[in-house]
Amino acid sequence: MSSIADKLQLVRQRIENASQSAARSAESVMLLAVSKTKPAALLREAAAAGVTRFGENYLQEALDKIAALEDLPQLEWHFIGPIQSNKTRDISAHFDWVHSVDRAKVARRLSEQRPEHLSPLNICIQVNLDGEESKSGIAPEAVAELADTIVALPGLRLRGLMAIPDPDNSPEQQHLAFRRLAQLLAQLQQQHPLQPQLDTLSMGMSGDLEIAIAEGATLVRVGSALFGPRGK
Ligand SMILES: *Cc1c(COP(=O)(O)O)cnc(C)c1O
């Protein structure tokens, strides 16, 4: 079995190749290491190999790991799972980014509960590109209104959009889904010209990061290609 450092190098190479094919610089794509279900010791290994951003889906598990890795202040923590509104206080206090905001109530709570000594919480709106089938994410038509709400909240900084397209998509459908998200971000940028940090397209995972980068991803969320399969 190869080490985390080896897998990290492979993933970085994939990002570099995909960026080159898309005539983009590899620095324009951030790597988020998705570490759900993986123990803190493995995250520590990844951090030693150069990973600085971790994505977590389950709050309690994440809080335990954040505490266990407290001695590594360079780490950035991203919450990427579904959000119940009774969990917003801990999310807002312990994370740097939230990628899965899909309703105004959650946004308002995250803003109100952001501790004053911290900079505004970076937010991506999660968009449901596939209609009924998947439960998380807001409909594309409703993104503009939620964006207006978030931009007005002092504890938050709207950074962009996130999506998890249907895993059964063909490569062609996957291109179209990611392209749609990129178009939605372009519309938001026009709508909010005074938000220079509205720059993030959080899309692409272990299986489709090349397609996502071809369509403009600025942040890929990679789990199994770095940490191995999650079992179950
Ligand atoms: C688990 C997860 C990922 C990573 O998926 P892999 O296929 O293991 O790379 C990315 N994004 C979200 C929202 C996830 O829940």
XYZ file of C-alpha atoms and ligand atoms in Angstrom:
247
model
C 0.000 0.000 0.000
C 1.321 3.418 -0.893
C 1.719 6.161 1.671
C -0.358 9.304 1.920
C 2.620 11.239 0.533
C 2.601 9.024 -2.591
C -1.146 9.399 -3.094
C -0.900 13.141 -2.557
C 1.740 13.335 -5.255
C -0.491 11.387 -7.656
C -3.461 13.670 -6.971
C -1.296 16.779 -7.389
C -0.057 15.364 -10.695
C -3.647 14.791 -11.850
C -4.528 18.385 -10.935
C -1.452 19.638 -12.755
C -2.180 17.616 -15.911
C -5.832 18.665 -15.966
C -4.901 22.308 -15.435
C -2.389 22.163 -18.235
C -4.942 20.626 -20.621
C -7.326 23.437 -19.724
C -4.610 26.084 -20.227
C -4.868 27.019 -16.566
C -2.190 27.234 -13.902
C -2.226 24.420 -11.336
C -2.144 27.126 -8.638
C -5.638 28.181 -9.713
C -7.016 24.901 -8.296
C -7.017 24.354 -4.536
C -6.987 20.852 -3.107
C -9.387 20.107 -0.272
C -8.561 16.764 1.384
C -11.867 15.145 2.352
C -11.132 13.202 5.522
C -14.540 12.018 6.761
C -14.391 8.692 8.651
C -10.564 8.806 8.681
C -8.685 8.966 12.000
C -6.802 12.053 13.181
C -3.472 10.210 12.918
C -3.983 9.846 9.163
C -4.808 13.536 8.820
C -1.633 14.323 10.720
C 0.298 12.244 8.198
C -1.364 14.115 5.350
C -0.536 17.440 7.007
C 3.109 16.365 7.336
C 3.070 15.619 3.585
C 1.836 19.143 2.863
C -1.973 19.074 3.018
C -3.316 22.274 4.583
C -7.090 22.043 3.961
C -9.358 19.336 5.314
C -13.029 18.796 4.500
C -15.336 17.096 6.998
C -18.995 16.018 6.768
C -19.959 14.977 10.287
C -19.770 17.602 13.015
C -18.885 15.591 16.122
C -16.251 13.557 14.336
C -14.807 16.768 12.904
C -14.689 18.566 16.268
C -12.725 15.666 17.751
C -10.168 15.829 14.946
C -9.903 19.619 15.054
C -9.110 19.316 18.781
C -6.618 16.500 18.179
C -4.744 18.578 15.580
C -4.889 21.874 17.473
C -1.089 22.018 17.502
C -1.144 22.552 13.689
C -2.481 26.113 13.394
C -1.821 26.266 9.635
C -4.699 23.885 8.950
C -7.910 25.179 7.381
C -11.148 23.339 8.174
C -14.019 23.139 5.672
C -17.485 21.836 6.548
C -18.997 20.088 3.510
C -21.866 17.979 4.912
C -25.581 18.616 5.347
C -26.271 21.186 8.101
C -28.947 20.808 10.759
C -29.771 24.199 12.217
C -29.004 23.080 15.779
C -25.396 22.461 14.677
C -24.636 25.931 13.332
C -23.039 27.271 16.519
C -20.228 24.713 16.567
C -19.762 24.888 12.807
C -19.451 28.655 12.916
C -17.003 28.598 15.829
C -14.660 25.870 14.575
C -14.549 26.023 10.777
C -13.009 28.423 8.261
C -15.304 27.531 5.350
C -18.769 26.026 4.869
C -19.554 24.627 1.391
C -23.039 23.315 2.052
C -25.227 26.328 2.805
C -28.582 25.883 1.073
C -31.046 27.980 3.050
C -31.337 31.449 4.541
C -32.098 30.264 8.060
C -28.794 28.402 8.290
C -26.918 31.360 6.787
C -28.403 33.784 9.338
C -27.535 31.505 12.242
C -23.966 30.949 11.033
C -23.512 34.722 10.782
C -25.036 35.521 14.188
C -22.997 32.777 15.846
C -19.641 33.589 14.247
C -17.306 34.515 17.135
C -16.249 38.165 16.946
C -12.524 37.520 17.117
C -12.653 35.450 13.901
C -12.776 36.784 10.354
C -16.041 36.248 8.461
C -16.846 32.615 7.692
C -16.234 31.729 4.024
C -19.422 30.420 2.425
C -20.304 28.466 -0.701
C -23.930 27.946 -1.648
C -24.652 24.297 -2.427
C -26.629 23.962 -5.650
C -28.772 20.948 -6.528
C -28.203 20.512 -10.254
C -30.232 17.311 -10.648
C -33.690 18.273 -9.412
C -35.715 16.012 -7.140
C -33.372 13.056 -6.752
C -30.790 14.527 -4.376
C -31.956 16.193 -1.191
C -29.147 18.623 -0.461
C -28.673 21.941 -2.236
C -30.841 24.775 -3.477
C -32.440 24.960 -6.929
C -30.427 26.986 -9.474
C -33.326 29.470 -9.799
C -33.125 30.269 -6.073
C -29.377 30.916 -5.880
C -29.565 34.666 -6.602
C -31.908 35.381 -3.704
C -29.908 33.332 -1.190
C -26.731 35.058 -2.406
C -28.316 38.472 -1.694
C -29.119 37.313 1.832
C -25.600 36.018 2.486
C -23.846 39.098 1.092
C -25.785 41.233 3.604
C -24.745 39.144 6.633
C -21.732 40.592 8.510
C -20.414 37.278 9.865
C -20.213 35.665 6.424
C -18.215 36.141 3.239
C -19.815 34.708 0.131
C -17.087 32.857 -1.811
C -18.973 30.902 -4.467
C -20.872 27.753 -5.328
C -20.597 24.038 -4.603
C -22.286 21.046 -6.234
C -22.219 17.260 -6.105
C -23.734 16.166 -9.419
C -25.433 12.796 -9.804
C -22.691 10.119 -9.586
C -24.434 8.164 -12.361
C -23.876 10.957 -14.894
C -22.047 10.114 -18.100
C -18.864 12.144 -18.663
C -20.820 14.346 -21.092
C -23.539 14.994 -18.517
C -20.871 15.703 -15.935
C -19.288 18.321 -18.188
C -22.692 19.960 -18.638
C -23.445 19.924 -14.906
C -20.141 21.564 -14.001
C -20.532 24.056 -16.843
C -23.927 25.017 -15.485
C -22.419 25.717 -12.064
C -19.697 27.851 -13.674
C -22.364 29.839 -15.534
C -24.287 30.368 -12.300
C -21.146 31.726 -10.647
C -20.554 34.088 -13.583
C -24.102 35.419 -13.160
C -23.536 35.937 -9.426
C -20.313 37.800 -10.119
C -22.192 40.167 -12.436
C -24.883 40.619 -9.829
C -22.296 41.418 -7.105
C -19.447 43.327 -8.752
C -18.255 44.641 -5.375
C -17.522 41.170 -4.019
C -14.025 40.432 -5.365
C -13.734 37.303 -3.236
C -16.698 35.700 -4.958
C -14.283 33.465 -6.841
C -14.848 29.840 -5.834
C -16.213 26.900 -7.798
C -16.126 23.937 -5.399
C -16.641 20.984 -7.739
C -14.937 17.731 -8.655
C -14.068 14.712 -6.484
C -11.723 11.703 -6.783
C -13.540 10.320 -9.815
C -14.151 13.454 -11.852
C -11.680 16.143 -10.860
C -10.303 16.345 -14.426
C -13.743 17.143 -15.843
C -14.352 19.701 -13.103
C -11.032 21.446 -13.736
C -11.772 21.523 -17.463
C -15.000 23.361 -16.602
C -13.378 25.865 -14.241
C -13.216 24.296 -10.758
C -11.114 26.386 -8.367
C -11.356 23.867 -5.519
C -11.575 20.082 -5.839
C -12.764 17.973 -2.907
C -10.758 14.743 -2.912
C -11.321 11.910 -0.434
C -10.750 8.317 -1.517
C -7.909 9.082 -3.961
C -5.924 10.442 -0.992
C -7.060 8.355 1.953
C -8.240 5.135 0.319
C -11.774 3.761 0.182
C -14.119 4.538 3.061
C -15.514 1.047 3.525
C -19.199 0.333 4.268
C -17.125 12.401 0.496
C -17.194 13.689 -0.251
C -16.226 14.039 -1.200
C -15.051 13.163 -1.577
O -15.448 12.093 -2.359
P -14.362 11.089 -3.025
O -15.115 10.483 -4.130
O -13.964 10.144 -1.952
O -13.224 11.932 -3.479
C -16.343 15.279 -1.811
N -17.356 16.120 -1.524
C -18.307 15.818 -0.627
C -19.394 16.785 -0.355
C -18.259 14.584 0.033
O -19.234 14.286 0.907
